[in-house]
Amino acid sequence: MARTKINYRALVKSDRVHSRLYTDPQIFDEELERIFHRGWVFVGHRGEVPNPGDFRLKRIGLCPVIMVRDGAGKVNLLLNRCRHRGATVCNDERGNTRAFRCAYHGWTYKLDGSLAGVPYPEAYDEGFRREEFGLTHVPRVAEYRGFVFGSLSPAGITLEQHLGRAREQIDLFVGLSDADEVMVDCGAHKYDYRANWKLQVENAMDGYHAVTLHESFLGVLAERARAQHAADDYKGQFEGSRFAVTRDLGGGHVMLDYWNRLYDALNDDPIPEVEPTTARGRIHFDELTRRFGHLRAAHNLMQGMTHTLIFPNLILIGVQMRVVHPVRVDHSEVAVYPVRLDWLSDAVNATRLRGHEAFFGPAGFGGPDDVEVFERVQTGLAADRLAPWLMLSRGMSRERRDADGTLIGERTDEVTQRGIWRQWMKVMTHEDRPRRATRQSVRLPIGAHPFHQSH
Amino acid sequence: MAVDREKVEQFIYHEARLTDENRYDEWLALWTDDALYWVPCGRDDIDPKREISLIYDDRTRLETRITRLKSGVAHAQEPKSRMRRIVSNIEIEEGANGEITAFANFMLAELRRGVQDIFAGRTIYRLRLVDGAFKLAYKKVLLVNNDEYIDNLTFLI
Amino acid sequence: MNGRAKIDYNTLVKTDRVNSRVYTDPQIFEDELERIFHRGWVFVGHRGEVPNPGDFRLKRIGLQPVIMVRDHAGKVNLLLNRCRHRGAVVCHETRGNARNFRCAYHGWTYKLDGSLAGVPYPEAYDDSFRREEYGLTRVPRVAEYRGFVFGSLSPAGITLEEHLGRAAREIDMFVGLSDAEEIEVSSGINKYDFKANWKLAVENSMDGYHPNVTHESFVSAVMERIKNNPSPEHGAVFDPNSFAAGSYGFAKDLGGGHVMLDYGFRIYDPLNRDPLPPVRAINASGEMHLSDLRRRTSPERAADMLREGGTHTLVFPNLILIGLHMRVVQPLSVDYTEVCLYPTTLKWLTPEVNQIRLRSHEAFFGSASLGGPDDSEIFERIQTAAAADLEPWNIISRGLGKERPDDEGYLYGDMTSEITQRAIWRQWKKMMTQDAGTAATRKRGSRTSTRS
């Protein structure tokens, strides 16, 4: 059925957005096309595949991708689809392998994707050139501190341009560690919900909901603080700008910029001393101490140093990388990967994990309440007949520029939501502009035509 | 001393019923001070110092969990899950210091907001006699789906 | 609308037959929501479901989630269940009692009349934010008849009285002439769903042709019971001829899509254990209703009606009054439907009679009963067979041309006549082909204004 062109300008205003953005399957399709299958998307971290042959199944939008480290130490992103008749060639979510062999007719691929062999090759004539039938590489792959991003479009801005100011937040997230010092081997919390993917993205950067939605978490924090005679004002920190601001880093990357303890406060005393265990770690820690003071540097290493969205779907909160996967317009999956740093002691790394578990995951004291509300929103959005708008105007008249030029607001202001939607609009309406050089090559399904491995 | 199988079973069934019925305080009262309530994440055997769990509660965290569940604003349990579980295939071993280790399989039907989920798994219990009655020192739940997407595990599993 | 091919409903619905696409096409389903459920009058609930201030029930008008709540002034409000801030439902329990509705996400709080009581940290909003503009959205038109609360999402249109027409009198009979607050809707709910189109349940409920076949097992159970236990009551007792041609019941078209099976025999309560309790009123207003009812029918019939139900009527499009229950057929998708049955009791009847009402109801209705599940089974068989659409017509010609007018001019046929089906489809087609309605309605429709 021919689809109508959607007028996004009528759906996204500076102070409000329309329900249909969360409920219309056509908009969902176009998001996949324009946001996920064209721009830079986080795929995984090197630390998930530390050894040659280590692989993980990943997704870019709905496109199945193998992230695999080859013998040369390079991390490859390969589309998980046999070039012969289209079966997935890798069927375990994670593991270690020497090659990928398709179970159907036995076509076998090396870790760099190249076609190693096919059974009874004599049936193909000379027009068949093996080097043209390797697994399709994601056309552009780039890394920053071991964070591997892919783009299904062969052309476009660089990853550095895409990340912009958000790079500093990645630096902080890993405590200035180098790529291979970050260990992503602590398991993953996985949850799904029957609602649109953007609800998780917006919520993660929403400083207004904590006092209400997470009342029970803040309540137990306060109780614990009382028991420990601590002076931390857990609720107060969400009320004004005393401890935090909302910040728009540009490009859809936004953050809650705060510097209070949150997650590790539920851990049992005594909390271990933060002491680097390697020389490199000592350099990182000294630098962090220089920037933030010893106490805050130590606290942050124990429970996380930033709270940032890398547009469109990578969330760095506490010690976790969180990836939001759109599945359908009203179904999303979320994977949460806590990370350890190889220059922290086992005791400190364990404390990071216990702090993480306090709030996050399907049995945590905070995360499930968010998930509950995503589904309540999706249900409520059905009431779209008379008043279809969601409001994003909070704090609009008191936004201001920080010294570094980023836009900031009070902790509960919707600066972050507006930043996300501004970028969303930019990407979704990009096609309307005159420049459309890459359009032909971004259509899925990929594999219909081979990409050249020229990245 | 021979293990009193029936007493162990009665304890396990009682514990199961308290969880089914969201009887938080009574359930909490079953536990010892050195309690460990553990639901591994990703697979059954993990090292909690290096990997995350779905639940890894010591006594303090367990009390916090119950405090939150009773707050009335733990939205993921408002409304509360309605549950019934079958506990079966019980095997009992006598351990050191008079502790008893029991193993059981369970199947749980859990319903919230019109959606009924089935959870299944194996539970390992460590029971200790305190003043003539069993207390729960350790409960480890090996969920069949601990490596899958789970939307909500905030009830007592 | 939505840039889709316009459906020609005149080619799908003929006087004597209906194309099965009306049960299977998702676009037709969307059109139905828009033109029937989101425009006309739709039954939402009964006052008796929310007897006390703060009592609420979650409801729907079409697919729009609605809170039905009684406020402190005793008024029953219909509010869209959606926070005006970021769209979460503000009420998440299906029923209960609340002092206000507080959104769990950011804490915006609404009073029982829907007005915005407060938002946390309001200083972030500037002067242009006026609290009175951000109450929960009210269903634009709400009206009641004997405590039956109807809503319309369209701000303009015919009145509820005009909509109900002759069907209002069947509501009178259903509640035994009780006033709004004398009706209790507190005896639980039978809920069932089926994987088929909603209209199958609507048509079936007013089909006098199927009972002797679909419900053969129920009919024989009743006959067995009557044979072994001749009832002490004098009311006309159900027999196999009740649902045969020439029965003393009739199928009747009340106009406006409202139809009924008009019969005077007992069906459900013969399965109860004897002796049946005598029907008595326990207060003065009840005495009045009872004697009025006896005068209009007969003492025996009045007793039967109060013990097992007084009418068998469809209030178009989806409220069904059968026996002593209100039934709401809730479309959810083109091939998935939920149904709720609300048995009612009357405050002025003795507890014994109210109890026997419930036992009569259970005999035939609900997921484990002796009747209803056989109907649901048929709905799914029809939905399955609709895929065989080489010959797509379902026939509704039975009794066509043999309709007769009653004293007031309403057409009726014999019990097995499909006059009821034809009347439902006539109204359906009328609404589906009606012009998009008033300009006011169109302007408010969000969908039209956002597609370019």
PDB file of N, CA and C in Angstrom, chain A residues 313-339:
ATOM      1  N   ASN A 313      20.781   5.771  20.792  1.00  0.00           N
ATOM      2  CA  ASN A 313      20.311   4.728  21.712  1.00  0.00           C
ATOM      3  C   ASN A 313      21.356   4.153  22.660  1.00  0.00           C
ATOM      4  N   LEU A 314      22.473   4.846  22.832  1.00  0.00           N
ATOM      5  CA  LEU A 314      23.450   4.388  23.832  1.00  0.00           C
ATOM      6  C   LEU A 314      23.342   5.277  25.057  1.00  0.00           C
ATOM      7  N   ILE A 315      23.164   4.646  26.193  1.00  0.00           N
ATOM      8  CA  ILE A 315      22.995   5.391  27.430  1.00  0.00           C
ATOM      9  C   ILE A 315      24.113   4.977  28.382  1.00  0.00           C
ATOM     10  N   LEU A 316      24.813   5.952  28.919  1.00  0.00           N
ATOM     11  CA  LEU A 316      25.864   5.684  29.897  1.00  0.00           C
ATOM     12  C   LEU A 316      25.389   6.224  31.241  1.00  0.00           C
ATOM     13  N   ILE A 317      25.077   5.315  32.143  1.00  0.00           N
ATOM     14  CA  ILE A 317      24.633   5.733  33.469  1.00  0.00           C
ATOM     15  C   ILE A 317      25.366   4.868  34.472  1.00  0.00           C
ATOM     16  N   GLY A 318      25.860   5.494  35.529  1.00  0.00           N
ATOM     17  CA  GLY A 318      26.552   4.713  36.540  1.00  0.00           C
ATOM     18  C   GLY A 318      27.704   3.971  35.901  1.00  0.00           C
ATOM     19  N   VAL A 319      27.761   2.650  36.123  1.00  0.00           N
ATOM     20  CA  VAL A 319      28.864   1.872  35.567  1.00  0.00           C
ATOM     21  C   VAL A 319      28.421   1.101  34.329  1.00  0.00           C
ATOM     22  N   GLN A 320      27.265   1.451  33.802  1.00  0.00           N
ATOM     23  CA  GLN A 320      26.697   0.634  32.724  1.00  0.00           C
ATOM     24  C   GLN A 320      26.663   1.340  31.380  1.00  0.00           C
ATOM     25  N   MET A 321      26.830   0.539  30.330  1.00  0.00           N
ATOM     26  CA  MET A 321      26.443   0.931  28.983  1.00  0.00           C
ATOM     27  C   MET A 321      25.062   0.312  28.769  1.00  0.00           C
ATOM     28  N   ARG A 322      24.147   1.106  28.299  1.00  0.00           N
ATOM     29  CA  ARG A 322      22.789   0.587  28.086  1.00  0.00           C
ATOM     30  C   ARG A 322      22.413   0.826  26.630  1.00  0.00           C
ATOM     31  N   VAL A 323      21.917  -0.205  25.991  1.00  0.00           N
ATOM     32  CA  VAL A 323      21.542  -0.084  24.589  1.00  0.00           C
ATOM     33  C   VAL A 323      20.051  -0.354  24.451  1.00  0.00           C
ATOM     34  N   VAL A 324      19.367   0.565  23.806  1.00  0.00           N
ATOM     35  CA  VAL A 324      17.919   0.426  23.607  1.00  0.00           C
ATOM     36  C   VAL A 324      17.689  -0.063  22.177  1.00  0.00           C
ATOM     37  N   HIS A 325      17.077  -1.230  22.051  1.00  0.00           N
ATOM     38  CA  HIS A 325      16.810  -1.791  20.722  1.00  0.00           C
ATOM     39  C   HIS A 325      15.332  -1.629  20.361  1.00  0.00           C
ATOM     40  N   PRO A 326      15.041  -0.878  19.310  1.00  0.00           N
ATOM     41  CA  PRO A 326      13.660  -0.860  18.834  1.00  0.00           C
ATOM     42  C   PRO A 326      13.337  -2.222  18.210  1.00  0.00           C
ATOM     43  N   VAL A 327      12.224  -2.797  18.551  1.00  0.00           N
ATOM     44  CA  VAL A 327      11.816  -4.075  17.965  1.00  0.00           C
ATOM     45  C   VAL A 327      10.582  -3.871  17.080  1.00  0.00           C
ATOM     46  N   ARG A 328       9.574  -3.244  17.659  1.00  0.00           N
ATOM     47  CA  ARG A 328       8.399  -2.820  16.912  1.00  0.00           C
ATOM     48  C   ARG A 328       8.019  -1.460  17.472  1.00  0.00           C
ATOM     49  N   VAL A 329       7.026  -0.849  16.868  1.00  0.00           N
ATOM     50  CA  VAL A 329       6.669   0.491  17.333  1.00  0.00           C
ATOM     51  C   VAL A 329       6.286   0.458  18.812  1.00  0.00           C
ATOM     52  N   ASP A 330       5.767  -0.679  19.268  1.00  0.00           N
ATOM     53  CA  ASP A 330       5.351  -0.762  20.668  1.00  0.00           C
ATOM     54  C   ASP A 330       6.014  -1.913  21.414  1.00  0.00           C
ATOM     55  N   HIS A 331       7.206  -2.257  21.000  1.00  0.00           N
ATOM     56  CA  HIS A 331       7.968  -3.282  21.719  1.00  0.00           C
ATOM     57  C   HIS A 331       9.454  -2.947  21.625  1.00  0.00           C
ATOM     58  N   SER A 332      10.123  -2.940  22.742  1.00  0.00           N
ATOM     59  CA  SER A 332      11.538  -2.590  22.779  1.00  0.00           C
ATOM     60  C   SER A 332      12.282  -3.555  23.683  1.00  0.00           C
ATOM     61  N   GLU A 333      13.550  -3.738  23.364  1.00  0.00           N
ATOM     62  CA  GLU A 333      14.413  -4.545  24.219  1.00  0.00           C
ATOM     63  C   GLU A 333      15.577  -3.688  24.679  1.00  0.00           C
ATOM     64  N   VAL A 334      15.998  -3.917  25.906  1.00  0.00           N
ATOM     65  CA  VAL A 334      17.081  -3.118  26.461  1.00  0.00           C
ATOM     66  C   VAL A 334      18.127  -4.061  27.038  1.00  0.00           C
ATOM     67  N   ALA A 335      19.381  -3.804  26.709  1.00  0.00           N
ATOM     68  CA  ALA A 335      20.463  -4.596  27.288  1.00  0.00           C
ATOM     69  C   ALA A 335      21.372  -3.648  28.061  1.00  0.00           C
ATOM     70  N   VAL A 336      21.709  -4.044  29.262  1.00  0.00           N
ATOM     71  CA  VAL A 336      22.490  -3.195  30.161  1.00  0.00           C
ATOM     72  C   VAL A 336      23.785  -3.933  30.495  1.00  0.00           C
ATOM     73  N   TYR A 337      24.913  -3.313  30.175  1.00  0.00           N
ATOM     74  CA  TYR A 337      26.209  -3.955  30.371  1.00  0.00           C
ATOM     75  C   TYR A 337      27.030  -3.187  31.397  1.00  0.00           C
ATOM     76  N   PRO A 338      27.132  -3.682  32.614  1.00  0.00           N
ATOM     77  CA  PRO A 338      28.024  -3.026  33.573  1.00  0.00           C
ATOM     78  C   PRO A 338      29.477  -3.302  33.164  1.00  0.00           C
ATOM     79  N   VAL A 339      30.337  -2.363  33.441  1.00  0.00           N
ATOM     80  CA  VAL A 339      31.744  -2.557  33.077  1.00  0.00           C
ATOM     81  C   VAL A 339      32.637  -2.472  34.310  1.00  0.00           C
TER      82      VAL A 339
END
